[in-house]
PDB file of C-alpha atoms in Angstrom:
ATOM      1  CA  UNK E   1    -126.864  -0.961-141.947  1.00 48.00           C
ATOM      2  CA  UNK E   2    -125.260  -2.825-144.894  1.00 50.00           C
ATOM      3  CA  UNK E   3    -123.096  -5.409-144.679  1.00 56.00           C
ATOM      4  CA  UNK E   4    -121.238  -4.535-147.457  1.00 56.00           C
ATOM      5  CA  UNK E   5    -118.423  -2.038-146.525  1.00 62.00           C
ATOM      6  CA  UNK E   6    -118.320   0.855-149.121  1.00 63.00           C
ATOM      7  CA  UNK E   7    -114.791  -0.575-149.630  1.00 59.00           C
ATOM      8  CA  UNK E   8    -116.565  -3.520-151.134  1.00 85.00           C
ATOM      9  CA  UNK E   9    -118.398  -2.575-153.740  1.00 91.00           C
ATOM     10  CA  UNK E  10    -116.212  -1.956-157.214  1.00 93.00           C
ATOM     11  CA  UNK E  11    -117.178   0.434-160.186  1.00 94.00           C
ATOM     12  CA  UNK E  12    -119.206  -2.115-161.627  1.00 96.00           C
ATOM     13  CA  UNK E  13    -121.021  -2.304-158.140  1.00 96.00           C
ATOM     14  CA  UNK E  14    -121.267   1.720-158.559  1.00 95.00           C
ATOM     15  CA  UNK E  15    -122.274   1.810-162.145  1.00 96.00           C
ATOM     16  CA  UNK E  16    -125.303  -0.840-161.838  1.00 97.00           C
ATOM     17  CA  UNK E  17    -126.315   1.214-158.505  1.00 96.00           C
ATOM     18  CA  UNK E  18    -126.174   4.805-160.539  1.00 95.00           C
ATOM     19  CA  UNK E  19    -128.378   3.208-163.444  1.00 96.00           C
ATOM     20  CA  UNK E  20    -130.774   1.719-160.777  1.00 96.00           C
ATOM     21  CA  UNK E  21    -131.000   5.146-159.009  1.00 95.00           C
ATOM     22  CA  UNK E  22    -132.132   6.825-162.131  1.00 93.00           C
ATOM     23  CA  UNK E  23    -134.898   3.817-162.865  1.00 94.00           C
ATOM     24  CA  UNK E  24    -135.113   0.686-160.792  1.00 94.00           C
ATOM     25  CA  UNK E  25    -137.279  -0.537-163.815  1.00 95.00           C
ATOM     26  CA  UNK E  26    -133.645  -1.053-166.296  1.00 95.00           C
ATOM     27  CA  UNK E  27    -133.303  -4.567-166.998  1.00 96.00           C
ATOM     28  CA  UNK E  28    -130.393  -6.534-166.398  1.00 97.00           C
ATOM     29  CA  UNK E  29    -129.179  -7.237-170.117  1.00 97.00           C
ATOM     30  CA  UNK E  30    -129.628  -2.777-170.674  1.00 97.00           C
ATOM     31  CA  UNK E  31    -127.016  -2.465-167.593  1.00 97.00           C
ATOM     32  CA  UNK E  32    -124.891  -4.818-168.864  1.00 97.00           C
ATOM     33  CA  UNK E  33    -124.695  -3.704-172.051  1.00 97.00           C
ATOM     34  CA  UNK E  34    -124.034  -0.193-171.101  1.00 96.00           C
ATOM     35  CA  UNK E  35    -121.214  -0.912-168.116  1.00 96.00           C
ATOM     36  CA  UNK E  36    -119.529  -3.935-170.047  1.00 96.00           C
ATOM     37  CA  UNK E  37    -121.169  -7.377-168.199  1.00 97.00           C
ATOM     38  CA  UNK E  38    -123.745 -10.533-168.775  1.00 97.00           C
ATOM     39  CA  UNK E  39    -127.034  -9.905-167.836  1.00 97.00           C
ATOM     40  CA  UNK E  40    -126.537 -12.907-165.828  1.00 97.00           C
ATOM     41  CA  UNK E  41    -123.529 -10.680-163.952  1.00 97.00           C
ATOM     42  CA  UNK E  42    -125.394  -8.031-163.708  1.00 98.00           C
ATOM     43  CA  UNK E  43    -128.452 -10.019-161.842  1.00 97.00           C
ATOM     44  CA  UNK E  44    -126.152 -11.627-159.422  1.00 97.00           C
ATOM     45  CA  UNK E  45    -124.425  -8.578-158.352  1.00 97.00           C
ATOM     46  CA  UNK E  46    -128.258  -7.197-157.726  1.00 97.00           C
ATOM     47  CA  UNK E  47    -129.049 -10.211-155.373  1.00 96.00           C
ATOM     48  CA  UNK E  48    -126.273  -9.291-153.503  1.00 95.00           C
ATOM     49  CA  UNK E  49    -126.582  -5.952-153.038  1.00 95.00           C
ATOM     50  CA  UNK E  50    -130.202  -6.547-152.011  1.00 94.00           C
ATOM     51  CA  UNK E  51    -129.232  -9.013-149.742  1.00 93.00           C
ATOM     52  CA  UNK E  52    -126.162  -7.389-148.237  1.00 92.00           C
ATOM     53  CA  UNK E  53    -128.850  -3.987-147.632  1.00 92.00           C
ATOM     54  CA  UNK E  54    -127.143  -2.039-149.961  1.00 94.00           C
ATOM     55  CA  UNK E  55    -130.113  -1.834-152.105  1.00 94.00           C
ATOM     56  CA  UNK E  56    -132.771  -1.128-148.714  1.00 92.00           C
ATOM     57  CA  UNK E  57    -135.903  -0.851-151.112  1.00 92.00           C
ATOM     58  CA  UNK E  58    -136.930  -0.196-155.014  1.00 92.00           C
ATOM     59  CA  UNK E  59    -140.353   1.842-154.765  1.00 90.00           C
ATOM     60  CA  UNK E  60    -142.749   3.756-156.711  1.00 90.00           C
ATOM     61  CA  UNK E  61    -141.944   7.757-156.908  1.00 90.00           C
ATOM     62  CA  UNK E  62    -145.371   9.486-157.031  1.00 92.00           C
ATOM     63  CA  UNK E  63    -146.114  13.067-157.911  1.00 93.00           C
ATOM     64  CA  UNK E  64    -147.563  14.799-154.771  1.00 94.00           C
ATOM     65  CA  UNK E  65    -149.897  16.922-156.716  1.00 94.00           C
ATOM     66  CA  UNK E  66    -150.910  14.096-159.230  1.00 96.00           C
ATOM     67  CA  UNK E  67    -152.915  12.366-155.848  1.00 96.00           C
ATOM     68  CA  UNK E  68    -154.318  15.454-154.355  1.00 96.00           C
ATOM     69  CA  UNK E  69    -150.951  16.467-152.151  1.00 96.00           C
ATOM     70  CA  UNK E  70    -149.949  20.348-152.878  1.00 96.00           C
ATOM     71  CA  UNK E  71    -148.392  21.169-149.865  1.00 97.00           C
ATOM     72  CA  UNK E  72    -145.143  20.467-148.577  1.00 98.00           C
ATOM     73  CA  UNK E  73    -143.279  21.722-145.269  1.00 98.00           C
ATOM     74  CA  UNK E  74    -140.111  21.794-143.323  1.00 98.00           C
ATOM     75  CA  UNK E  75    -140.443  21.318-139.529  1.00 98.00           C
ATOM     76  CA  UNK E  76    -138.027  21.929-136.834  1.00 98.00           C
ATOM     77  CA  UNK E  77    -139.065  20.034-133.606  1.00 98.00           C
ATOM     78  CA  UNK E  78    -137.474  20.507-130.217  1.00 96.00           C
ATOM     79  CA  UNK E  79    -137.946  18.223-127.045  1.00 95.00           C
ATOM     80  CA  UNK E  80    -138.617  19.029-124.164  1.00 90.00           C
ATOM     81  CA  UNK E  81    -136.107  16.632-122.557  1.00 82.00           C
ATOM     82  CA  UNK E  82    -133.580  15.437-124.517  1.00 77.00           C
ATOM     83  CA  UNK E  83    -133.396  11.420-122.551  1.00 87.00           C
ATOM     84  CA  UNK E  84    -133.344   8.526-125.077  1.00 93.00           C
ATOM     85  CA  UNK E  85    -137.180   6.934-124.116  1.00 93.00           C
ATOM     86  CA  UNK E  86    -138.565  10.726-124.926  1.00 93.00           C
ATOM     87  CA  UNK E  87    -136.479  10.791-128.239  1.00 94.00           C
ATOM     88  CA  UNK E  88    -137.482   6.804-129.374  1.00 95.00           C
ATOM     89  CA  UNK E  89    -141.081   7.738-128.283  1.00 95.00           C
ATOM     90  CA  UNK E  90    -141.141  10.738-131.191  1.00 97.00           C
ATOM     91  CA  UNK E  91    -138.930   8.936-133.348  1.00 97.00           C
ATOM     92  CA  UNK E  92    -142.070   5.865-133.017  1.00 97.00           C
ATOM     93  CA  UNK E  93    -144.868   8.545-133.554  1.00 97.00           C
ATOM     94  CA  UNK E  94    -143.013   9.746-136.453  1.00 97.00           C
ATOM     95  CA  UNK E  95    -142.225   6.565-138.106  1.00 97.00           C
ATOM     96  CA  UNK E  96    -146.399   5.653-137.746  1.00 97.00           C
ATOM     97  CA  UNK E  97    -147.625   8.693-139.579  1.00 97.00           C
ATOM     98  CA  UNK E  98    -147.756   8.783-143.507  1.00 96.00           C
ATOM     99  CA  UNK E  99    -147.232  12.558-143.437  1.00 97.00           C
ATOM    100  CA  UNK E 100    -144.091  12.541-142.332  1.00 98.00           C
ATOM    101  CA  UNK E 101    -141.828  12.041-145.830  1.00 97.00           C
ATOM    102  CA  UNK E 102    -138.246  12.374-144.137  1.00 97.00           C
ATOM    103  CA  UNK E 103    -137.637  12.809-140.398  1.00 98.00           C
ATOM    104  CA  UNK E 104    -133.728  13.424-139.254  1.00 98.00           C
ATOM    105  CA  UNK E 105    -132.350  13.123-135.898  1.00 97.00           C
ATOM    106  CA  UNK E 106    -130.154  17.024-136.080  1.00 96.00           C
ATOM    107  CA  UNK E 107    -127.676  18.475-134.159  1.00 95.00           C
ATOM    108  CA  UNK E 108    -127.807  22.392-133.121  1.00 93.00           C
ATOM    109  CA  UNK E 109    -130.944  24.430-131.867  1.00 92.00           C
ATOM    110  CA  UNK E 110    -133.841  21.577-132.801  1.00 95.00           C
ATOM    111  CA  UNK E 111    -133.775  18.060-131.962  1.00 96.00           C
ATOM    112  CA  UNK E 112    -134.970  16.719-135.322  1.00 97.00           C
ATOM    113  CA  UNK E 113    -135.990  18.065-138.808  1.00 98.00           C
ATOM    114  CA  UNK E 114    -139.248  16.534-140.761  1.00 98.00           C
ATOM    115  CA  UNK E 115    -140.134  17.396-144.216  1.00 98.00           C
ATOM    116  CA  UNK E 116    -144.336  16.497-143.992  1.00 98.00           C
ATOM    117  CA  UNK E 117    -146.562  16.229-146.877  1.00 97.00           C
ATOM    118  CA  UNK E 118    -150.335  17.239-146.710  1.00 98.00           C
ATOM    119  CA  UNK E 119    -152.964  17.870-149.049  1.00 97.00           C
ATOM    120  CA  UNK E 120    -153.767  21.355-147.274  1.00 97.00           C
ATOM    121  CA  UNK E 121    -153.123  24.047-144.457  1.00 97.00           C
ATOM    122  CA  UNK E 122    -155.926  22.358-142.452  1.00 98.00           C
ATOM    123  CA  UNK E 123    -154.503  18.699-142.856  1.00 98.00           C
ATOM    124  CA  UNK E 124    -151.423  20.184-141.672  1.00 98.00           C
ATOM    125  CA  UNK E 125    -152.892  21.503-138.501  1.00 98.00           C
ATOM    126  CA  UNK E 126    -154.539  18.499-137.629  1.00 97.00           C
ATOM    127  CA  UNK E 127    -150.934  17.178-137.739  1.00 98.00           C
ATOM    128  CA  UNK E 128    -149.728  19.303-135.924  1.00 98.00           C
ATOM    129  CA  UNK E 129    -152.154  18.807-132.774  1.00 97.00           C
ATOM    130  CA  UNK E 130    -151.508  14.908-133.135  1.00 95.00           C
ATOM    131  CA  UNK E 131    -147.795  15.235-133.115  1.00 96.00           C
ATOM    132  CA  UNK E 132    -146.993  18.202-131.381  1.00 97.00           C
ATOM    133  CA  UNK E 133    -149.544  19.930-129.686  1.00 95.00           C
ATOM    134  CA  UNK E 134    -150.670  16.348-127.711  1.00 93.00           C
ATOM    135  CA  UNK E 135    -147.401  15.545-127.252  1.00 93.00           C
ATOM    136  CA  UNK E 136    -145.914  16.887-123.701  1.00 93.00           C
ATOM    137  CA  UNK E 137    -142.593  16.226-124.834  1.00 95.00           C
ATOM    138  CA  UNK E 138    -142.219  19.041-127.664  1.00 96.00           C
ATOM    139  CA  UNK E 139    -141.129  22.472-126.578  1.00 95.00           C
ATOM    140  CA  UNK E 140    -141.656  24.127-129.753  1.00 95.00           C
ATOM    141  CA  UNK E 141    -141.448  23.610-133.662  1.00 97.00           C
ATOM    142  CA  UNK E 142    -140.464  26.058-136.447  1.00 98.00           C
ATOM    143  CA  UNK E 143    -142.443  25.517-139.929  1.00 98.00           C
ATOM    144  CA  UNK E 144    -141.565  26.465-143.121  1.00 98.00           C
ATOM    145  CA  UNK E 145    -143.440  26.295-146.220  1.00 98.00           C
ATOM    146  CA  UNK E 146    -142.471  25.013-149.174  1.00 97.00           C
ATOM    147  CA  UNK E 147    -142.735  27.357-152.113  1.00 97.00           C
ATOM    148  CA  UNK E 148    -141.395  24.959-154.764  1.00 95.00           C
ATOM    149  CA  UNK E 149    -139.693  21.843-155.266  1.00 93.00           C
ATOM    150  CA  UNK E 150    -136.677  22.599-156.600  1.00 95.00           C
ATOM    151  CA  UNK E 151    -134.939  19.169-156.477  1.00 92.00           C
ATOM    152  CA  UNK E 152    -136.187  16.074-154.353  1.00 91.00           C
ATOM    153  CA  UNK E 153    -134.667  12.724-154.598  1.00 89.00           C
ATOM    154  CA  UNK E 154    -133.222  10.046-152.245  1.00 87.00           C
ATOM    155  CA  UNK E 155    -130.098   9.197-155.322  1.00 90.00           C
ATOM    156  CA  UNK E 156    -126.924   8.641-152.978  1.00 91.00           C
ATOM    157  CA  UNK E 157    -123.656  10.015-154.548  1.00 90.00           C
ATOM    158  CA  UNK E 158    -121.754   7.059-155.428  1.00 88.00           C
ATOM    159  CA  UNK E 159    -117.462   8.131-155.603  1.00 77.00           C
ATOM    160  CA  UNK E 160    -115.616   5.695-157.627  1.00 64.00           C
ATOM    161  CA  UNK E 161    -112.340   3.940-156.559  1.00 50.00           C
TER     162      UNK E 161
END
């Protein structure tokens, strides 16, 4: 969690976060000359937002397809027994296998929702007997596949003041 309360950050917080979601890659002096501060501003306000956890990670965003990845799919999981060492023990497998893109602890009929990325049908079965099928704990998972990628992105809404 940040350290920053959302009540802490101003618009010029907001602004250089907006042009860093589009590309992490701006420079300082670009920012600042479109939201009205130094580039030496700019890169202070950065620092802190890094080091406050605002800012949890700048990565690389790679097209699936470009690297051999054309398949995408949405899994609902449900436990067997919902107790808290069954739930940290899937939330651990989960966290240790690169298929997994986004895993989210739900409420309602399944325990938690993955979106998994695989090169093909039969990658996605061998994920499926590692993570559910040899895994006591799962009652049952739903899978849909994805047709298209309509929209994907981890960009947070920022509201101003």
């Amino acid at each position: 969690m940040p350290d920053v309360p959302a009540a802490d950050l101003d618009y010029l917080d907001r602004a250089i976060l907006s042009k860093l979601q589009e590309d992490s890659r701006t420079i300082a002096e670009s920012i600042g000359a479109q939201i009205g501060l130094s580039a030496a501003a700019v890169q202070r306000r950065i620092k802190r937002l890094r080091e406050t956890g605002v800012i949890a990670r700048e990565v690389a965003v790679v097209e699936p397809k470009s690297v051999g990845v054309h398949m995408t799919f949405v899994v609902m999981v449900e436990m067997e027994r919902e107790r808290i060492e069954v739930l940290d023990a899937f939330r651990k497998q989960v966290l240790g296998d690169p298929a997994v893109q986004q895993c989210y602890y739900v409420t309602g009929t399944a325990d938690f929702v993955l979106v998994v990325a695989c090169r093909d049908m039969t990658e996605f079965e061998e994920f499926t007997r590692r993570m559910f099928f040899d895994n006591g704990e799962v009652r049952h998972f739903t899978t849909s596949v994805v047709m298209d990628r309509v929209k994907v992105g981890l960009s947070v809404p920022l509201h101003g003041d």
